[in-house]
Amino acid sequence: MKRCIESLFCSSILALVCTISASGQDAAPQNSPLEEQRSNAIKFFPVKLRSDVKSELQRTPTLSVEQAIENVVNNQLKTYSLILFGTSISGTKEDVDKAIHKLAAEVDEARVDKQVGSGSSTSGSTSLTSKGSVPAVLGFAVENGALERSVSGSTITFRGRPVQMVQALQSATFFDSYKKIEENGALGFLNRFSFAVSFDTTRGGANGTFTGSTNQLSSFSVHTDLWNQRDPRSKRFRERWDTLRSGVINDMTNRLYAVGDKVFDHPIYRERFEAWKKRFLPSIIEAYKKNDDAALAQATDDALKLFPPAGDIPGAVEILRNAADSTQSMLEARANILDLASKAPIIAFEYTDNRATKVTPPMVQLPDTSNVKGILEMAPFAGGSFTLNGSATIFNSRPMGFTGKRLRDLQISSQLDVPLNIKVAPKISNFVLSLSAKFDHIANDTLPIAAMSSSTTTMASATTAALKGNLAIGQVKLTIPVKNSGVKIPISFTVANRTELIKEHDVRGNIGITFDMDTILGLLKK
């Protein structure tokens, strides 16, 4: 009998898996997983009942047909009801997809390849090296300090992708919206581009207050992904999510089978089950004796429709609810979350227009500059990253009294990001230690030395000025996450052989706060 029940259970589980898998297709199923499973049970029951009754009578010839039927029905319908009860609580496609989408959002939050704040050339930046990716929808950062210049500043940066910003306003889930981008060539091309706008709140005499004025606008940039397959929603990860989804479903059914007896052995439920069996067993026996499959199917249908609920049984719902999120497959996936992150290389290009502070005579007005940067990022180990930048900056026009070339500087930098396994912090969205180094060759003095020492030139007008020479900068940065919020706090310390304006050793500390809306949308728009 046990083998018979296990065979029936496995067949029913297969039907459940097929039902949930089919409901994941683009064409929505006509029936819910619960209705599909009930239908499969009704179709399967008459044939299985006849086979099991025959086997029961062969094992125990002294049993009457009625007793054999009661024994088989008692076990088979209990197994069917176990599946149906579990499906109605935690086995639906929505529950499984919800758990998968939550994990995908956590994978995205654990990524270390996103640049949310401003680049190193702006005052207030906490980064020596620009990362290969940017937020999928919108990022916001507030940073304070300076890395290369003598004048500190507070910078507010907004980053975003126009395509996904529009999608965020639509009804599609955060997970499915990326699928639409992949299926549409035009959207896929446009999604390669993102923008960033930075404001220096120390400008315009606002005493650190953000006004959004044109004078506070310190830079704007365009970032282009030439090759980037790090988004966990991409088709490159789809097979992995499907494998995990199947594992979760199998774990759910095994867990359901293991805890089912705790529900059915409860005195309240046993009383309901016996009353239910007493009501419907006679019609099932009668249909069996008549050898009428249609009547047997109808009797089964009527019985399963009114199977006693277990929602108010103490502990029953708690046993099964949220099963998808706590299965062994999901727990193992979370424990190895950094292994889910792609190790594919990133190649990106970024153009930044840096706007000089506007001054009034007799102060010296410096020209705006343009910076072009190539970005290469690789993942040498799970969750980690190595990034390399190469860039050049030119003057958009020649500074007054300057006869040199328009090339301002050449820069090369690198950064190694290492997730830290700190016991007090979860592995998901872990602390990240970053080690950076940068070399900056300034081709010419931006301003003649005489002009630099003139009382008509103030530090405000010289914030983008530079003295000819080489800068070597090293940085240690710790990024502290606030779990499931999209908020991270970068704290960095830099040591330089000099700044752009002062040829003396310099040590600085920077702190900021960044917010990546991708995390919130990934958790809310499931």
Short mmCIF file of C-alpha atoms in Angstrom, two decimals:
data_model
loop_
_atom_site.label_atom_id
_atom_site.label_comp_id
_atom_site.label_asym_id
_atom_site.label_seq_id
_atom_site.Cartn_x
_atom_site.Cartn_y
_atom_site.Cartn_z
CA MET A 1 0.00 0.00 0.00
CA LYS A 2 2.85 2.35 0.80
CA ARG A 3 4.40 1.73 -2.63
CA CYS A 4 1.00 2.36 -4.18
CA ILE A 5 0.62 5.67 -2.37
CA GLU A 6 4.15 6.74 -3.27
CA SER A 7 3.52 5.88 -6.92
CA LEU A 8 0.33 7.91 -6.89
CA PHE A 9 2.07 10.78 -5.14
CA CYS A 10 4.93 10.86 -7.67
CA SER A 11 2.47 10.86 -10.56
CA SER A 12 0.53 13.70 -9.01
CA ILE A 13 3.73 15.64 -8.34
CA LEU A 14 4.72 15.27 -11.99
CA ALA A 15 1.36 16.69 -13.00
CA LEU A 16 1.85 19.60 -10.58
CA VAL A 17 5.31 20.36 -11.97
CA CYS A 18 3.99 20.26 -15.54
CA THR A 19 1.12 22.53 -14.58
CA ILE A 20 3.32 25.19 -12.98
CA SER A 21 5.90 24.97 -15.76
CA ALA A 22 3.23 25.40 -18.41
CA SER A 23 1.77 28.38 -16.60
CA GLY A 24 5.14 30.12 -16.95
CA GLN A 25 4.73 30.33 -20.75
CA ASP A 26 3.66 33.53 -22.46
CA ALA A 27 0.15 32.16 -23.08
CA ALA A 28 -1.65 32.19 -19.74
CA PRO A 29 -3.26 28.84 -18.74
CA GLN A 30 -7.03 28.69 -18.73
CA ASN A 31 -7.11 27.12 -15.28
CA SER A 32 -5.18 27.81 -12.12
CA PRO A 33 -2.58 25.24 -10.94
CA LEU A 34 -5.09 24.12 -8.29
CA GLU A 35 -7.83 23.51 -10.87
CA GLU A 36 -5.43 21.73 -13.22
CA GLN A 37 -4.24 19.45 -10.43
CA ARG A 38 -7.79 18.64 -9.35
CA SER A 39 -8.68 17.82 -12.95
CA ASN A 40 -5.68 15.50 -13.26
CA ALA A 41 -6.63 13.79 -10.01
CA ILE A 42 -10.18 13.14 -11.24
CA LYS A 43 -8.96 11.69 -14.53
CA PHE A 44 -6.37 9.47 -12.86
CA PHE A 45 -8.38 8.26 -9.88
CA PRO A 46 -10.79 5.69 -11.49
CA VAL A 47 -8.01 3.71 -13.21
CA LYS A 48 -5.76 3.78 -10.15
CA LEU A 49 -8.65 2.86 -7.87
CA ARG A 50 -9.45 -0.30 -9.84
CA SER A 51 -5.82 -1.39 -9.90
CA ASP A 52 -5.26 -0.78 -6.19
CA VAL A 53 -8.51 -2.47 -5.12
CA LYS A 54 -7.53 -5.53 -7.09
CA SER A 55 -4.11 -5.57 -5.42
CA GLU A 56 -5.71 -5.08 -2.00
CA LEU A 57 -8.02 -8.06 -2.47
CA GLN A 58 -5.15 -10.25 -3.65
CA ARG A 59 -3.10 -9.42 -0.56
CA THR A 60 -6.05 -9.89 1.83
CA PRO A 61 -8.66 -12.23 0.29
CA THR A 62 -10.83 -12.01 3.42
CA LEU A 63 -11.64 -8.36 2.75
CA SER A 64 -14.94 -7.45 1.19
CA VAL A 65 -15.02 -5.22 -1.87
CA GLU A 66 -16.42 -2.41 0.26
CA GLN A 67 -13.57 -2.72 2.79
CA ALA A 68 -10.94 -2.82 0.06
CA ILE A 69 -12.40 0.25 -1.60
CA GLU A 70 -12.53 2.10 1.72
CA ASN A 71 -8.88 1.30 2.43
CA VAL A 72 -7.73 2.49 -0.99
CA VAL A 73 -9.97 5.57 -1.04
CA ASN A 74 -8.83 6.52 2.46
CA ASN A 75 -5.18 6.55 1.39
CA GLN A 76 -5.52 7.82 -2.15
CA LEU A 77 -7.78 10.76 -1.41
CA LYS A 78 -5.64 11.69 1.54
CA THR A 79 -2.67 11.89 -0.81
CA TYR A 80 -4.64 13.86 -3.39
CA SER A 81 -5.95 16.26 -0.78
CA LEU A 82 -2.44 16.76 0.56
CA ILE A 83 -1.29 17.93 -2.85
CA LEU A 84 -4.37 20.10 -3.38
CA PHE A 85 -4.17 21.66 0.06
CA GLY A 86 -0.47 22.42 -0.35
CA THR A 87 -0.96 23.80 -3.84
CA SER A 88 -3.67 26.15 -2.68
CA ILE A 89 -1.39 27.61 -0.02
CA SER A 90 2.13 27.64 -1.38
CA GLY A 91 2.45 25.69 -4.60
CA THR A 92 1.14 28.19 -7.10
CA LYS A 93 3.26 29.65 -9.87
CA GLU A 94 2.94 33.08 -8.25
CA ASP A 95 4.56 31.91 -5.00
CA VAL A 96 7.45 30.24 -6.79
CA ASP A 97 8.04 33.19 -9.12
CA LYS A 98 7.84 35.59 -6.20
CA ALA A 99 10.65 33.73 -4.43
CA ILE A 100 12.74 33.57 -7.62
CA HIS A 101 12.27 37.28 -8.35
CA LYS A 102 13.20 38.18 -4.78
CA LEU A 103 16.43 36.21 -5.13
CA ALA A 104 17.16 37.88 -8.48
CA ALA A 105 16.78 41.28 -6.77
CA GLU A 106 19.18 40.16 -4.04
CA VAL A 107 21.69 39.02 -6.67
CA ASP A 108 21.43 42.44 -8.30
CA GLU A 109 21.96 44.14 -4.93
CA ALA A 110 25.09 42.04 -4.33
CA ARG A 111 26.74 43.18 -7.57
CA VAL A 112 29.90 45.24 -7.26
CA ASP A 113 30.07 46.41 -10.88
CA LYS A 114 27.69 49.39 -10.60
CA GLN A 115 28.79 53.02 -10.58
CA VAL A 116 26.12 55.01 -8.76
CA GLY A 117 28.13 58.04 -7.64
CA SER A 118 30.18 60.55 -9.61
CA GLY A 119 33.53 60.00 -11.29
CA SER A 120 36.85 60.79 -9.63
CA SER A 121 37.34 64.07 -11.50
CA THR A 122 34.50 65.74 -9.60
CA SER A 123 34.91 67.21 -6.15
CA GLY A 124 33.24 65.01 -3.55
CA SER A 125 33.69 61.72 -5.38
CA THR A 126 34.51 58.60 -3.34
CA SER A 127 35.78 56.65 -6.38
CA LEU A 128 39.13 56.63 -8.14
CA THR A 129 37.89 54.22 -10.80
CA SER A 130 34.59 54.19 -12.68
CA LYS A 131 32.75 50.85 -12.72
CA GLY A 132 31.50 49.12 -15.85
CA SER A 133 27.75 49.13 -15.05
CA VAL A 134 25.25 51.72 -13.91
CA PRO A 135 21.81 51.34 -12.27
CA ALA A 136 19.21 49.81 -14.58
CA VAL A 137 16.60 52.44 -13.70
CA LEU A 138 17.82 55.28 -11.47
CA GLY A 139 20.60 55.88 -8.98
CA PHE A 140 21.18 58.74 -6.56
CA ALA A 141 24.37 59.60 -4.67
CA VAL A 142 25.54 62.26 -2.24
CA GLU A 143 29.32 62.41 -1.68
CA ASN A 144 31.62 64.76 0.15
CA GLY A 145 35.36 65.40 -0.06
CA ALA A 146 37.96 65.52 -2.84
CA LEU A 147 40.39 63.04 -4.33
CA GLU A 148 42.61 64.97 -6.74
CA ARG A 149 41.96 68.63 -6.04
CA SER A 150 42.80 70.99 -3.25
CA VAL A 151 39.22 72.17 -2.89
CA SER A 152 36.67 69.80 -1.38
CA GLY A 153 33.05 69.76 -2.40
CA SER A 154 29.72 68.04 -1.91
CA THR A 155 28.38 66.42 -5.06
CA ILE A 156 24.89 65.11 -5.77
CA THR A 157 24.69 62.71 -8.71
CA PHE A 158 21.69 61.28 -10.56
CA ARG A 159 22.19 58.29 -12.88
CA GLY A 160 19.63 56.45 -14.94
CA ARG A 161 18.63 54.61 -18.11
CA PRO A 162 15.78 56.37 -19.93
CA VAL A 163 14.35 53.12 -21.36
CA GLN A 164 13.94 51.44 -18.00
CA MET A 165 12.83 54.63 -16.28
CA VAL A 166 9.84 54.64 -18.63
CA GLN A 167 9.28 50.92 -18.03
CA ALA A 168 9.28 51.49 -14.27
CA LEU A 169 6.13 53.58 -14.70
CA GLN A 170 4.35 50.70 -16.46
CA SER A 171 2.63 47.66 -15.00
CA ALA A 172 5.20 45.05 -16.09
CA THR A 173 7.21 43.43 -13.31
CA PHE A 174 10.83 44.43 -12.90
CA PHE A 175 11.86 40.92 -13.93
CA ASP A 176 9.68 40.73 -17.05
CA SER A 177 10.45 44.26 -18.24
CA TYR A 178 13.99 43.24 -19.18
CA LYS A 179 12.62 40.39 -21.27
CA LYS A 180 10.76 42.94 -23.37
CA ILE A 181 14.00 44.84 -23.92
CA GLU A 182 15.76 41.68 -25.12
CA GLU A 183 12.92 40.85 -27.50
CA ASN A 184 12.87 44.34 -29.07
CA GLY A 185 15.99 45.28 -31.03
CA ALA A 186 15.33 49.03 -30.84
CA LEU A 187 14.79 48.94 -27.07
CA GLY A 188 17.87 46.77 -26.67
CA PHE A 189 19.99 49.31 -28.51
CA LEU A 190 18.60 52.31 -26.62
CA ASN A 191 19.02 50.51 -23.29
CA ARG A 192 22.78 50.50 -23.83
CA PHE A 193 22.80 54.24 -23.08
CA SER A 194 22.50 55.90 -19.69
CA PHE A 195 23.07 59.40 -18.39
CA ALA A 196 24.43 61.04 -15.26
CA VAL A 197 24.11 64.59 -13.98
CA SER A 198 26.20 65.92 -11.06
CA PHE A 199 25.68 69.06 -9.00
CA ASP A 200 28.33 70.65 -6.78
CA THR A 201 26.41 72.20 -3.88
CA THR A 202 29.41 74.35 -2.84
CA ARG A 203 28.98 76.47 -5.96
CA GLY A 204 26.80 79.53 -6.38
CA GLY A 205 27.18 80.82 -2.84
CA ALA A 206 24.51 78.45 -1.55
CA ASN A 207 26.62 77.29 1.42
CA GLY A 208 26.18 73.62 0.60
CA THR A 209 22.47 73.85 -0.20
CA PHE A 210 21.27 72.07 -3.32
CA THR A 211 19.45 74.56 -5.54
CA GLY A 212 19.67 72.81 -8.91
CA SER A 213 20.90 76.00 -10.55
CA THR A 214 22.98 75.93 -13.73
CA ASN A 215 25.96 77.20 -11.78
CA GLN A 216 25.80 74.15 -9.49
CA LEU A 217 25.75 71.80 -12.48
CA SER A 218 29.30 70.43 -12.40
CA SER A 219 29.11 67.70 -15.02
CA PHE A 220 26.90 65.54 -17.20
CA SER A 221 27.88 62.30 -18.85
CA VAL A 222 26.71 59.57 -21.20
CA HIS A 223 27.61 55.95 -20.49
CA THR A 224 27.43 53.31 -23.25
CA ASP A 225 27.54 49.56 -22.71
CA LEU A 226 29.54 47.99 -25.52
CA TRP A 227 29.36 44.57 -23.87
CA ASN A 228 27.58 43.91 -20.60
CA GLN A 229 25.75 40.72 -19.55
CA ARG A 230 25.73 41.22 -15.81
CA ASP A 231 22.00 41.90 -15.34
CA PRO A 232 20.54 38.85 -13.51
CA ARG A 233 17.28 39.29 -15.45
CA SER A 234 18.94 38.62 -18.82
CA LYS A 235 18.38 35.50 -20.92
CA ARG A 236 21.92 34.45 -20.06
CA PHE A 237 20.64 33.66 -16.56
CA ARG A 238 17.23 32.32 -17.60
CA GLU A 239 18.29 28.67 -17.71
CA ARG A 240 19.73 29.01 -14.22
CA TRP A 241 16.51 30.52 -12.87
CA ASP A 242 14.47 27.78 -14.57
CA THR A 243 16.67 25.11 -12.99
CA LEU A 244 16.26 26.75 -9.60
CA ARG A 245 12.50 27.02 -10.15
CA SER A 246 12.27 23.26 -10.81
CA GLY A 247 14.38 22.57 -7.73
CA VAL A 248 12.13 24.74 -5.58
CA ILE A 249 9.01 22.97 -6.85
CA ASN A 250 10.50 19.54 -6.15
CA ASP A 251 11.63 20.63 -2.69
CA MET A 252 8.18 22.04 -1.96
CA THR A 253 6.46 18.77 -2.84
CA ASN A 254 8.92 16.73 -0.78
CA ARG A 255 8.50 19.09 2.14
CA LEU A 256 4.73 18.95 1.74
CA TYR A 257 4.79 15.14 1.83
CA ALA A 258 7.01 15.20 4.92
CA VAL A 259 4.79 17.56 6.92
CA GLY A 260 1.43 16.35 5.64
CA ASP A 261 0.90 13.86 8.44
CA LYS A 262 1.24 16.68 10.98
CA VAL A 263 -1.87 18.21 9.47
CA PHE A 264 -3.86 15.03 8.94
CA ASP A 265 -3.06 13.55 12.35
CA HIS A 266 -4.43 16.57 14.15
CA PRO A 267 -7.61 15.54 16.08
CA ILE A 268 -9.72 18.34 14.60
CA TYR A 269 -8.72 17.46 11.07
CA ARG A 270 -9.20 13.71 11.61
CA GLU A 271 -12.74 14.38 12.76
CA ARG A 272 -13.47 16.44 9.64
CA PHE A 273 -11.83 13.87 7.38
CA GLU A 274 -13.90 11.00 8.78
CA ALA A 275 -17.12 13.02 8.38
CA TRP A 276 -16.18 13.87 4.82
CA LYS A 277 -15.34 10.24 4.00
CA LYS A 278 -18.61 9.01 5.49
CA ARG A 279 -20.51 11.41 3.27
CA PHE A 280 -18.86 10.63 -0.06
CA LEU A 281 -17.58 7.04 0.25
CA PRO A 282 -20.96 5.37 -0.50
CA SER A 283 -21.27 7.11 -3.88
CA ILE A 284 -17.73 6.14 -4.82
CA ILE A 285 -18.35 2.47 -3.83
CA GLU A 286 -21.60 2.41 -5.77
CA ALA A 287 -19.99 3.81 -8.92
CA TYR A 288 -17.14 1.29 -8.61
CA LYS A 289 -19.51 -1.68 -8.34
CA LYS A 290 -21.42 -0.49 -11.40
CA ASN A 291 -18.15 -0.30 -13.35
CA ASP A 292 -19.19 3.21 -14.38
CA ASP A 293 -16.09 5.37 -14.92
CA ALA A 294 -18.14 8.50 -15.62
CA ALA A 295 -20.04 8.13 -12.36
CA LEU A 296 -16.79 7.38 -10.52
CA ALA A 297 -15.18 10.50 -11.93
CA GLN A 298 -18.22 12.59 -10.95
CA ALA A 299 -18.21 11.17 -7.42
CA THR A 300 -14.49 11.99 -7.13
CA ASP A 301 -15.12 15.50 -8.44
CA ASP A 302 -17.86 16.12 -5.89
CA ALA A 303 -15.69 14.73 -3.10
CA LEU A 304 -12.61 16.81 -3.88
CA LYS A 305 -14.64 20.01 -4.23
CA LEU A 306 -15.76 19.68 -0.62
CA PHE A 307 -12.62 18.27 0.92
CA PRO A 308 -12.33 19.65 4.48
CA PRO A 309 -10.17 22.78 4.75
CA ALA A 310 -7.19 22.88 7.10
CA GLY A 311 -6.59 26.63 7.23
CA ASP A 312 -7.80 26.94 10.81
CA ILE A 313 -5.92 23.91 12.11
CA PRO A 314 -3.29 25.22 14.57
CA GLY A 315 0.06 25.40 12.81
CA ALA A 316 -1.20 24.07 9.46
CA VAL A 317 -0.80 27.24 7.44
CA GLU A 318 2.54 28.03 9.07
CA ILE A 319 3.81 24.62 8.01
CA LEU A 320 3.25 25.29 4.33
CA ARG A 321 3.09 29.04 3.81
CA ASN A 322 6.22 30.61 2.30
CA ALA A 323 7.52 27.12 1.51
CA ALA A 324 8.99 28.33 -1.80
CA ASP A 325 11.16 30.90 -0.06
CA SER A 326 12.56 28.43 2.49
CA THR A 327 13.16 25.29 0.44
CA GLN A 328 16.58 23.69 0.45
CA SER A 329 17.19 24.76 -3.14
CA MET A 330 16.46 28.39 -2.30
CA LEU A 331 18.58 28.31 0.85
CA GLU A 332 21.51 26.84 -1.07
CA ALA A 333 21.09 29.46 -3.80
CA ARG A 334 21.19 32.24 -1.21
CA ALA A 335 24.24 30.73 0.44
CA ASN A 336 25.99 30.83 -2.94
CA ILE A 337 24.46 34.06 -4.13
CA LEU A 338 27.73 35.52 -5.34
CA ASP A 339 28.20 32.48 -7.58
CA LEU A 340 24.96 33.47 -9.32
CA ALA A 341 26.51 36.77 -10.37
CA SER A 342 27.87 36.72 -13.89
CA LYS A 343 31.60 36.55 -14.50
CA ALA A 344 31.24 37.94 -18.01
CA PRO A 345 33.57 40.86 -18.84
CA ILE A 346 32.21 44.39 -19.20
CA ILE A 347 33.38 46.82 -21.86
CA ALA A 348 31.97 50.33 -21.68
CA PHE A 349 32.62 53.83 -22.93
CA GLU A 350 31.83 57.04 -21.10
CA TYR A 351 31.84 60.68 -22.15
CA THR A 352 31.74 63.39 -19.47
CA ASP A 353 31.44 67.13 -19.91
CA ASN A 354 32.89 68.88 -16.84
CA ARG A 355 31.65 72.41 -16.36
CA ALA A 356 33.97 74.92 -14.72
CA THR A 357 32.71 77.16 -11.97
CA LYS A 358 31.33 80.40 -13.39
CA VAL A 359 33.19 83.44 -12.07
CA THR A 360 33.09 87.18 -12.60
CA PRO A 361 36.04 89.44 -13.50
CA PRO A 362 38.70 90.03 -12.42
CA MET A 363 38.79 86.33 -11.52
CA VAL A 364 40.11 83.97 -14.20
CA GLN A 365 37.43 81.92 -15.94
CA LEU A 366 38.57 78.40 -16.80
CA PRO A 367 37.06 76.56 -19.76
CA ASP A 368 34.90 73.48 -19.58
CA THR A 369 36.56 70.15 -20.25
CA SER A 370 35.58 66.92 -22.00
CA ASN A 371 36.65 63.53 -20.73
CA VAL A 372 36.50 60.28 -22.74
CA LYS A 373 36.96 57.06 -20.82
CA GLY A 374 37.24 53.39 -21.68
CA ILE A 375 36.18 50.88 -19.01
CA LEU A 376 37.07 47.20 -18.79
CA GLU A 377 35.80 45.10 -15.91
CA MET A 378 36.35 41.41 -15.16
CA ALA A 379 35.41 39.04 -12.34
CA PRO A 380 38.50 37.10 -11.26
CA PHE A 381 36.52 35.24 -8.56
CA ALA A 382 32.93 34.80 -7.42
CA GLY A 383 31.45 38.12 -6.39
CA GLY A 384 34.70 40.02 -6.88
CA SER A 385 35.74 42.40 -9.61
CA PHE A 386 38.79 43.96 -11.23
CA THR A 387 38.25 47.19 -13.16
CA LEU A 388 40.59 49.09 -15.44
CA ASN A 389 40.05 52.67 -16.70
CA GLY A 390 41.89 54.65 -19.33
CA SER A 391 40.87 58.24 -20.05
CA ALA A 392 41.88 61.54 -21.58
CA THR A 393 40.66 65.06 -20.82
CA ILE A 394 40.78 68.01 -23.21
CA PHE A 395 39.82 71.67 -22.84
CA ASN A 396 36.70 72.63 -24.75
CA SER A 397 38.45 75.96 -25.42
CA ARG A 398 41.86 77.43 -24.62
CA PRO A 399 42.19 79.10 -21.22
CA MET A 400 42.92 82.82 -21.37
CA GLY A 401 46.65 83.45 -21.51
CA PHE A 402 47.41 79.77 -22.15
CA THR A 403 49.45 78.77 -25.20
CA GLY A 404 49.87 75.03 -24.60
CA LYS A 405 47.99 72.14 -26.16
CA ARG A 406 44.34 71.52 -25.45
CA LEU A 407 45.11 68.15 -23.86
CA ARG A 408 44.61 68.57 -20.13
CA ASP A 409 45.58 65.14 -18.80
CA LEU A 410 45.87 61.39 -19.38
CA GLN A 411 44.74 58.98 -16.68
CA ILE A 412 44.87 55.27 -15.97
CA SER A 413 43.38 53.61 -12.91
CA SER A 414 42.45 50.19 -11.58
CA GLN A 415 40.33 48.82 -8.76
CA LEU A 416 39.95 45.44 -7.06
CA ASP A 417 36.68 44.77 -5.22
CA VAL A 418 36.56 41.99 -2.64
CA PRO A 419 33.33 41.02 -0.79
CA LEU A 420 34.00 40.51 2.91
CA ASN A 421 32.55 37.54 4.77
CA ILE A 422 31.80 39.42 7.96
CA LYS A 423 29.84 37.17 10.31
CA VAL A 424 27.66 39.97 11.62
CA ALA A 425 26.58 40.85 8.09
CA PRO A 426 24.55 38.71 5.68
CA LYS A 427 26.28 37.25 2.65
CA ILE A 428 23.66 38.90 0.51
CA SER A 429 24.61 42.51 -0.13
CA ASN A 430 27.85 42.02 1.76
CA PHE A 431 30.47 44.57 2.82
CA VAL A 432 32.89 45.24 -0.03
CA LEU A 433 36.54 46.24 0.35
CA SER A 434 37.99 48.13 -2.64
CA LEU A 435 41.66 48.80 -3.36
CA SER A 436 42.36 51.40 -6.04
CA ALA A 437 45.36 53.03 -7.69
CA LYS A 438 45.47 55.87 -10.19
CA PHE A 439 48.13 57.61 -12.26
CA ASP A 440 47.36 61.04 -13.73
CA HIS A 441 49.69 62.80 -16.16
CA ILE A 442 48.95 66.53 -16.46
CA ALA A 443 50.45 67.65 -19.78
CA ASN A 444 50.70 71.40 -19.14
CA ASP A 445 50.07 74.06 -16.55
CA THR A 446 46.46 75.09 -17.02
CA LEU A 447 47.29 78.67 -15.99
CA PRO A 448 50.59 80.54 -16.08
CA ILE A 449 52.27 80.43 -12.68
CA ALA A 450 52.10 84.18 -12.47
CA ALA A 451 48.38 84.13 -12.95
CA MET A 452 48.03 81.37 -10.39
CA SER A 453 49.73 83.48 -7.75
CA SER A 454 47.87 86.62 -8.69
CA SER A 455 45.40 88.01 -6.24
CA THR A 456 42.90 88.14 -9.10
CA THR A 457 42.79 84.35 -9.22
CA THR A 458 40.95 82.70 -6.36
CA MET A 459 40.65 79.10 -5.42
CA ALA A 460 37.07 79.21 -6.67
CA SER A 461 38.26 79.99 -10.17
CA ALA A 462 41.05 77.43 -9.98
CA THR A 463 39.05 74.37 -8.96
CA THR A 464 39.61 72.85 -12.40
CA ALA A 465 43.11 74.28 -12.85
CA ALA A 466 46.19 72.09 -12.66
CA LEU A 467 49.97 72.27 -12.51
CA LYS A 468 52.04 70.23 -14.92
CA GLY A 469 53.29 66.94 -13.51
CA ASN A 470 52.24 63.46 -12.41
CA LEU A 471 49.80 62.44 -9.72
CA ALA A 472 49.94 59.02 -8.08
CA ILE A 473 46.96 58.20 -5.87
CA GLY A 474 46.10 55.13 -3.78
CA GLN A 475 42.76 54.45 -2.13
CA VAL A 476 41.14 52.04 0.32
CA LYS A 477 37.35 52.05 0.37
CA LEU A 478 34.76 50.14 2.39
CA THR A 479 31.21 50.01 1.06
CA ILE A 480 28.60 49.27 3.72
CA PRO A 481 25.20 48.04 2.51
CA VAL A 482 21.83 48.54 4.15
CA LYS A 483 20.17 45.23 3.29
CA ASN A 484 17.17 45.19 0.92
CA SER A 485 17.05 48.98 0.70
CA GLY A 486 19.31 49.81 -2.23
CA VAL A 487 21.28 52.09 0.11
CA LYS A 488 25.06 51.77 0.42
CA ILE A 489 27.54 53.91 2.34
CA PRO A 490 31.02 54.21 0.78
CA ILE A 491 33.84 55.36 3.06
CA SER A 492 37.24 55.93 1.43
CA PHE A 493 40.73 57.06 2.39
CA THR A 494 43.17 58.28 -0.26
CA VAL A 495 46.86 59.05 -0.23
CA ALA A 496 48.44 61.13 -3.03
CA ASN A 497 51.92 62.38 -3.82
CA ARG A 498 50.34 65.77 -4.58
CA THR A 499 47.10 67.40 -5.68
CA GLU A 500 46.48 69.16 -8.97
CA LEU A 501 47.30 72.54 -7.46
CA ILE A 502 49.64 71.77 -4.56
CA LYS A 503 52.78 69.70 -5.03
CA GLU A 504 52.75 68.22 -1.56
CA HIS A 505 51.69 64.86 -0.09
CA ASP A 506 48.03 64.71 0.72
CA VAL A 507 45.78 62.37 2.73
CA ARG A 508 42.01 62.68 2.50
CA GLY A 509 38.88 60.92 3.69
CA ASN A 510 35.59 60.78 1.84
CA ILE A 511 32.14 59.55 2.74
CA GLY A 512 28.95 59.30 0.77
CA ILE A 513 25.60 57.59 0.49
CA THR A 514 24.20 55.99 -2.66
CA PHE A 515 20.73 54.74 -3.49
CA ASP A 516 20.01 52.23 -6.27
CA MET A 517 16.32 52.07 -7.14
CA ASP A 518 16.81 48.70 -8.88
CA THR A 519 16.71 46.93 -5.52
CA ILE A 520 13.42 48.50 -4.46
CA LEU A 521 11.75 47.88 -7.84
CA GLY A 522 13.02 44.30 -7.87
CA LEU A 523 11.37 43.64 -4.51
CA LEU A 524 8.16 45.60 -5.11
CA LYS A 525 7.38 44.92 -8.78
CA LYS A 526 7.43 41.10 -8.73
#
